mmCIF file with all atom_site columns, C-alpha atoms in Angstrom:
data_model
loop_
_atom_site.group_PDB
_atom_site.id
_atom_site.type_symbol
_atom_site.label_atom_id
_atom_site.label_alt_id
_atom_site.label_comp_id
_atom_site.label_asym_id
_atom_site.label_entity_id
_atom_site.label_seq_id
_atom_site.pdbx_PDB_ins_code
_atom_site.Cartn_x
_atom_site.Cartn_y
_atom_site.Cartn_z
_atom_site.occupancy
_atom_site.B_iso_or_equiv
_atom_site.pdbx_formal_charge
_atom_site.auth_seq_id
_atom_site.auth_comp_id
_atom_site.auth_asym_id
_atom_site.auth_atom_id
_atom_site.pdbx_PDB_model_num
ATOM 1  C CA . UNK Q 1 1  ? 66.550 24.432 20.169 1.00 0.00 ? 7  UNK Q CA 1
ATOM 2  C CA . UNK Q 1 2  ? 64.573 25.762 23.000 1.00 0.00 ? 8  UNK Q CA 1
ATOM 3  C CA . UNK Q 1 3  ? 63.231 29.229 22.813 1.00 0.00 ? 9  UNK Q CA 1
ATOM 4  C CA . UNK Q 1 4  ? 64.550 30.420 26.246 1.00 0.00 ? 10 UNK Q CA 1
ATOM 5  C CA . UNK Q 1 5  ? 62.296 33.662 26.064 1.00 0.00 ? 11 UNK Q CA 1
ATOM 6  C CA . UNK Q 1 6  ? 59.123 31.669 25.618 1.00 0.00 ? 12 UNK Q CA 1
ATOM 7  C CA . UNK Q 1 7  ? 60.090 29.524 28.645 1.00 0.00 ? 13 UNK Q CA 1
ATOM 8  C CA . UNK Q 1 8  ? 60.800 32.520 30.805 1.00 0.00 ? 14 UNK Q CA 1
ATOM 9  C CA . UNK Q 1 9  ? 57.416 34.068 29.691 1.00 0.00 ? 15 UNK Q CA 1
ATOM 10 C CA . UNK Q 1 10 ? 55.317 30.809 30.625 1.00 0.00 ? 16 UNK Q CA 1
ATOM 11 C CA . UNK Q 1 11 ? 57.124 30.794 34.156 1.00 0.00 ? 17 UNK Q CA 1
ATOM 12 C CA . UNK Q 1 12 ? 56.612 34.557 34.742 1.00 0.00 ? 18 UNK Q CA 1
ATOM 13 C CA . UNK Q 1 13 ? 52.746 34.015 33.765 1.00 0.00 ? 19 UNK Q CA 1
ATOM 14 C CA . UNK Q 1 14 ? 52.508 31.064 36.200 1.00 0.00 ? 20 UNK Q CA 1
ATOM 15 C CA . UNK Q 1 15 ? 54.047 33.129 38.898 1.00 0.00 ? 21 UNK Q CA 1
ATOM 16 C CA . UNK Q 1 16 ? 51.497 35.888 38.508 1.00 0.00 ? 22 UNK Q CA 1
ATOM 17 C CA . UNK Q 1 17 ? 53.924 38.798 38.972 1.00 0.00 ? 23 UNK Q CA 1
ATOM 18 C CA . UNK Q 1 18 ? 53.921 42.022 37.099 1.00 0.00 ? 24 UNK Q CA 1
ATOM 19 C CA . UNK Q 1 19 ? 56.372 43.199 34.405 1.00 0.00 ? 25 UNK Q CA 1
ATOM 20 C CA . UNK Q 1 20 ? 57.251 46.097 36.593 1.00 0.00 ? 26 UNK Q CA 1
ATOM 21 C CA . UNK Q 1 21 ? 58.081 43.823 39.602 1.00 0.00 ? 27 UNK Q CA 1
ATOM 22 C CA . UNK Q 1 22 ? 60.287 41.650 37.529 1.00 0.00 ? 28 UNK Q CA 1
ATOM 23 C CA . UNK Q 1 23 ? 61.984 44.533 36.039 1.00 0.00 ? 29 UNK Q CA 1
ATOM 24 C CA . UNK Q 1 24 ? 62.843 45.744 39.486 1.00 0.00 ? 30 UNK Q CA 1
ATOM 25 C CA . UNK Q 1 25 ? 64.132 42.495 40.572 1.00 0.00 ? 31 UNK Q CA 1
ATOM 26 C CA . UNK Q 1 26 ? 66.558 41.957 37.600 1.00 0.00 ? 32 UNK Q CA 1
ATOM 27 C CA . UNK Q 1 27 ? 67.414 45.837 37.367 1.00 0.00 ? 33 UNK Q CA 1
ATOM 28 C CA . UNK Q 1 28 ? 65.991 46.924 33.974 1.00 0.00 ? 34 UNK Q CA 1
ATOM 29 C CA . UNK Q 1 29 ? 63.062 48.677 32.532 1.00 0.00 ? 35 UNK Q CA 1
ATOM 30 C CA . UNK Q 1 30 ? 59.783 47.110 32.254 1.00 0.00 ? 36 UNK Q CA 1
ATOM 31 C CA . UNK Q 1 31 ? 59.877 47.294 28.510 1.00 0.00 ? 37 UNK Q CA 1
ATOM 32 C CA . UNK Q 1 32 ? 63.074 45.134 28.616 1.00 0.00 ? 38 UNK Q CA 1
ATOM 33 C CA . UNK Q 1 33 ? 60.886 42.365 30.332 1.00 0.00 ? 39 UNK Q CA 1
ATOM 34 C CA . UNK Q 1 34 ? 58.688 41.988 27.127 1.00 0.00 ? 40 UNK Q CA 1
ATOM 35 C CA . UNK Q 1 35 ? 61.968 41.971 24.973 1.00 0.00 ? 41 UNK Q CA 1
ATOM 36 C CA . UNK Q 1 36 ? 63.236 39.042 27.081 1.00 0.00 ? 42 UNK Q CA 1
ATOM 37 C CA . UNK Q 1 37 ? 60.260 36.960 26.271 1.00 0.00 ? 43 UNK Q CA 1
ATOM 38 C CA . UNK Q 1 38 ? 61.022 37.444 22.426 1.00 0.00 ? 44 UNK Q CA 1
ATOM 39 C CA . UNK Q 1 39 ? 64.715 36.236 22.672 1.00 0.00 ? 45 UNK Q CA 1
ATOM 40 C CA . UNK Q 1 40 ? 65.520 32.780 21.561 1.00 0.00 ? 46 UNK Q CA 1
ATOM 41 C CA . UNK Q 1 41 ? 68.805 32.935 23.568 1.00 0.00 ? 47 UNK Q CA 1
ATOM 42 C CA . UNK Q 1 42 ? 69.950 35.027 26.590 1.00 0.00 ? 48 UNK Q CA 1
ATOM 43 C CA . UNK Q 1 43 ? 73.119 36.201 28.427 1.00 0.00 ? 49 UNK Q CA 1
ATOM 44 C CA . UNK Q 1 44 ? 73.982 33.799 31.314 1.00 0.00 ? 50 UNK Q CA 1
ATOM 45 C CA . UNK Q 1 45 ? 74.115 36.332 33.971 1.00 0.00 ? 51 UNK Q CA 1
ATOM 46 C CA . UNK Q 1 46 ? 70.661 37.779 33.022 1.00 0.00 ? 52 UNK Q CA 1
ATOM 47 C CA . UNK Q 1 47 ? 69.299 34.227 33.108 1.00 0.00 ? 53 UNK Q CA 1
ATOM 48 C CA . UNK Q 1 48 ? 70.739 33.829 36.487 1.00 0.00 ? 54 UNK Q CA 1
ATOM 49 C CA . UNK Q 1 49 ? 68.988 36.919 37.801 1.00 0.00 ? 55 UNK Q CA 1
ATOM 50 C CA . UNK Q 1 50 ? 65.719 35.639 36.188 1.00 0.00 ? 56 UNK Q CA 1
ATOM 51 C CA . UNK Q 1 51 ? 66.156 32.168 37.964 1.00 0.00 ? 57 UNK Q CA 1
ATOM 52 C CA . UNK Q 1 52 ? 66.695 33.917 41.299 1.00 0.00 ? 58 UNK Q CA 1
ATOM 53 C CA . UNK Q 1 53 ? 63.708 36.377 40.784 1.00 0.00 ? 59 UNK Q CA 1
ATOM 54 C CA . UNK Q 1 54 ? 61.255 33.815 39.410 1.00 0.00 ? 60 UNK Q CA 1
ATOM 55 C CA . UNK Q 1 55 ? 62.614 30.865 41.690 1.00 0.00 ? 61 UNK Q CA 1
ATOM 56 C CA . UNK Q 1 56 ? 63.037 28.654 38.700 1.00 0.00 ? 62 UNK Q CA 1
ATOM 57 C CA . UNK Q 1 57 ? 65.947 26.892 37.130 1.00 0.00 ? 63 UNK Q CA 1
ATOM 58 C CA . UNK Q 1 58 ? 66.003 27.982 33.479 1.00 0.00 ? 64 UNK Q CA 1
ATOM 59 C CA . UNK Q 1 59 ? 69.422 26.569 32.908 1.00 0.00 ? 65 UNK Q CA 1
ATOM 60 C CA . UNK Q 1 60 ? 67.799 22.935 32.965 1.00 0.00 ? 66 UNK Q CA 1
ATOM 61 C CA . UNK Q 1 61 ? 66.079 23.538 29.597 1.00 0.00 ? 67 UNK Q CA 1
ATOM 62 C CA . UNK Q 1 62 ? 69.484 24.590 28.013 1.00 0.00 ? 68 UNK Q CA 1
ATOM 63 C CA . UNK Q 1 63 ? 71.115 21.452 29.542 1.00 0.00 ? 69 UNK Q CA 1
ATOM 64 C CA . UNK Q 1 64 ? 68.329 19.125 28.149 1.00 0.00 ? 70 UNK Q CA 1
ATOM 65 C CA . UNK Q 1 65 ? 68.892 21.029 24.907 1.00 0.00 ? 71 UNK Q CA 1
ATOM 66 C CA . UNK Q 1 66 ? 72.435 20.369 25.014 1.00 0.00 ? 72 UNK Q CA 1
ATOM 67 C CA . UNK Q 1 67 ? 72.213 16.603 25.936 1.00 0.00 ? 73 UNK Q CA 1
ATOM 68 C CA . UNK Q 1 68 ? 69.604 16.132 22.838 1.00 0.00 ? 74 UNK Q CA 1
ATOM 69 C CA . UNK Q 1 69 ? 72.407 17.802 20.611 1.00 0.00 ? 75 UNK Q CA 1
ATOM 70 C CA . UNK Q 1 70 ? 74.929 15.450 21.803 1.00 0.00 ? 76 UNK Q CA 1
ATOM 71 C CA . UNK Q 1 71 ? 72.901 12.498 21.193 1.00 0.00 ? 77 UNK Q CA 1
ATOM 72 C CA . UNK Q 1 72 ? 72.092 13.678 17.686 1.00 0.00 ? 78 UNK Q CA 1
ATOM 73 C CA . UNK Q 1 73 ? 75.689 14.401 17.066 1.00 0.00 ? 79 UNK Q CA 1
ATOM 74 C CA . UNK Q 1 74 ? 76.552 10.742 18.096 1.00 0.00 ? 80 UNK Q CA 1
ATOM 75 C CA . UNK Q 1 75 ? 74.487 9.716  15.192 1.00 0.00 ? 81 UNK Q CA 1
ATOM 76 C CA . UNK Q 1 76 ? 75.677 12.048 12.597 1.00 0.00 ? 82 UNK Q CA 1
ATOM 77 C CA . UNK Q 1 77 ? 78.983 12.260 10.598 1.00 0.00 ? 83 UNK Q CA 1
ATOM 78 C CA . UNK Q 1 78 ? 81.447 14.779 11.328 1.00 0.00 ? 84 UNK Q CA 1
ATOM 79 C CA . UNK Q 1 79 ? 80.508 16.689 7.881  1.00 0.00 ? 85 UNK Q CA 1
ATOM 80 C CA . UNK Q 1 80 ? 76.842 16.704 9.102  1.00 0.00 ? 86 UNK Q CA 1
ATOM 81 C CA . UNK Q 1 81 ? 77.784 18.187 12.393 1.00 0.00 ? 87 UNK Q CA 1
ATOM 82 C CA . UNK Q 1 82 ? 79.615 20.987 10.794 1.00 0.00 ? 88 UNK Q CA 1
ATOM 83 C CA . UNK Q 1 83 ? 76.937 21.719 8.257  1.00 0.00 ? 89 UNK Q CA 1
ATOM 84 C CA . UNK Q 1 84 ? 74.284 21.677 11.078 1.00 0.00 ? 90 UNK Q CA 1
ATOM 85 C CA . UNK Q 1 85 ? 76.328 24.153 13.179 1.00 0.00 ? 91 UNK Q CA 1
ATOM 86 C CA . UNK Q 1 86 ? 76.891 26.410 10.140 1.00 0.00 ? 92 UNK Q CA 1
ATOM 87 C CA . UNK Q 1 87 ? 73.189 26.394 9.494  1.00 0.00 ? 93 UNK Q CA 1
ATOM 88 C CA . UNK Q 1 88 ? 72.341 27.274 13.118 1.00 0.00 ? 94 UNK Q CA 1
ATOM 89 C CA . UNK Q 1 89 ? 75.041 30.066 12.975 1.00 0.00 ? 95 UNK Q CA 1
ATOM 90 C CA . UNK Q 1 90 ? 73.514 31.548 9.892  1.00 0.00 ? 96 UNK Q CA 1
ATOM 91 C CA . UNK Q 1 91 ? 70.066 31.413 10.899 1.00 0.00 ? 97 UNK Q CA 1
#
C-alpha cells in the first residue's frame, strides 16, 4: 500500500514551497503540514486541496494501489482475501 504522506512530502519538496505557504493554501496550521507527511492515509477532501495547491494528482497513486490490489485478489482465494483485509484493518 502506498504511504500517501510520503508521496505528498516528495512532491512538496520538488515544488520548493514552504510549509507556511502550503498551510495557507489548505487552511490549516503549518504544524499540520508536517503531520500530513507522516500519514499513511488521508481524508479525500484534504487530498483534493493538496492536489490543487501542489498542482499534482495524488489520487493516481491510490488508483494504482487499488488496481494492484484487484490483480492480487484475482489470484487469491476468498479466504485469503478476507484474511488479508482483516490483517490490514488490524495493523
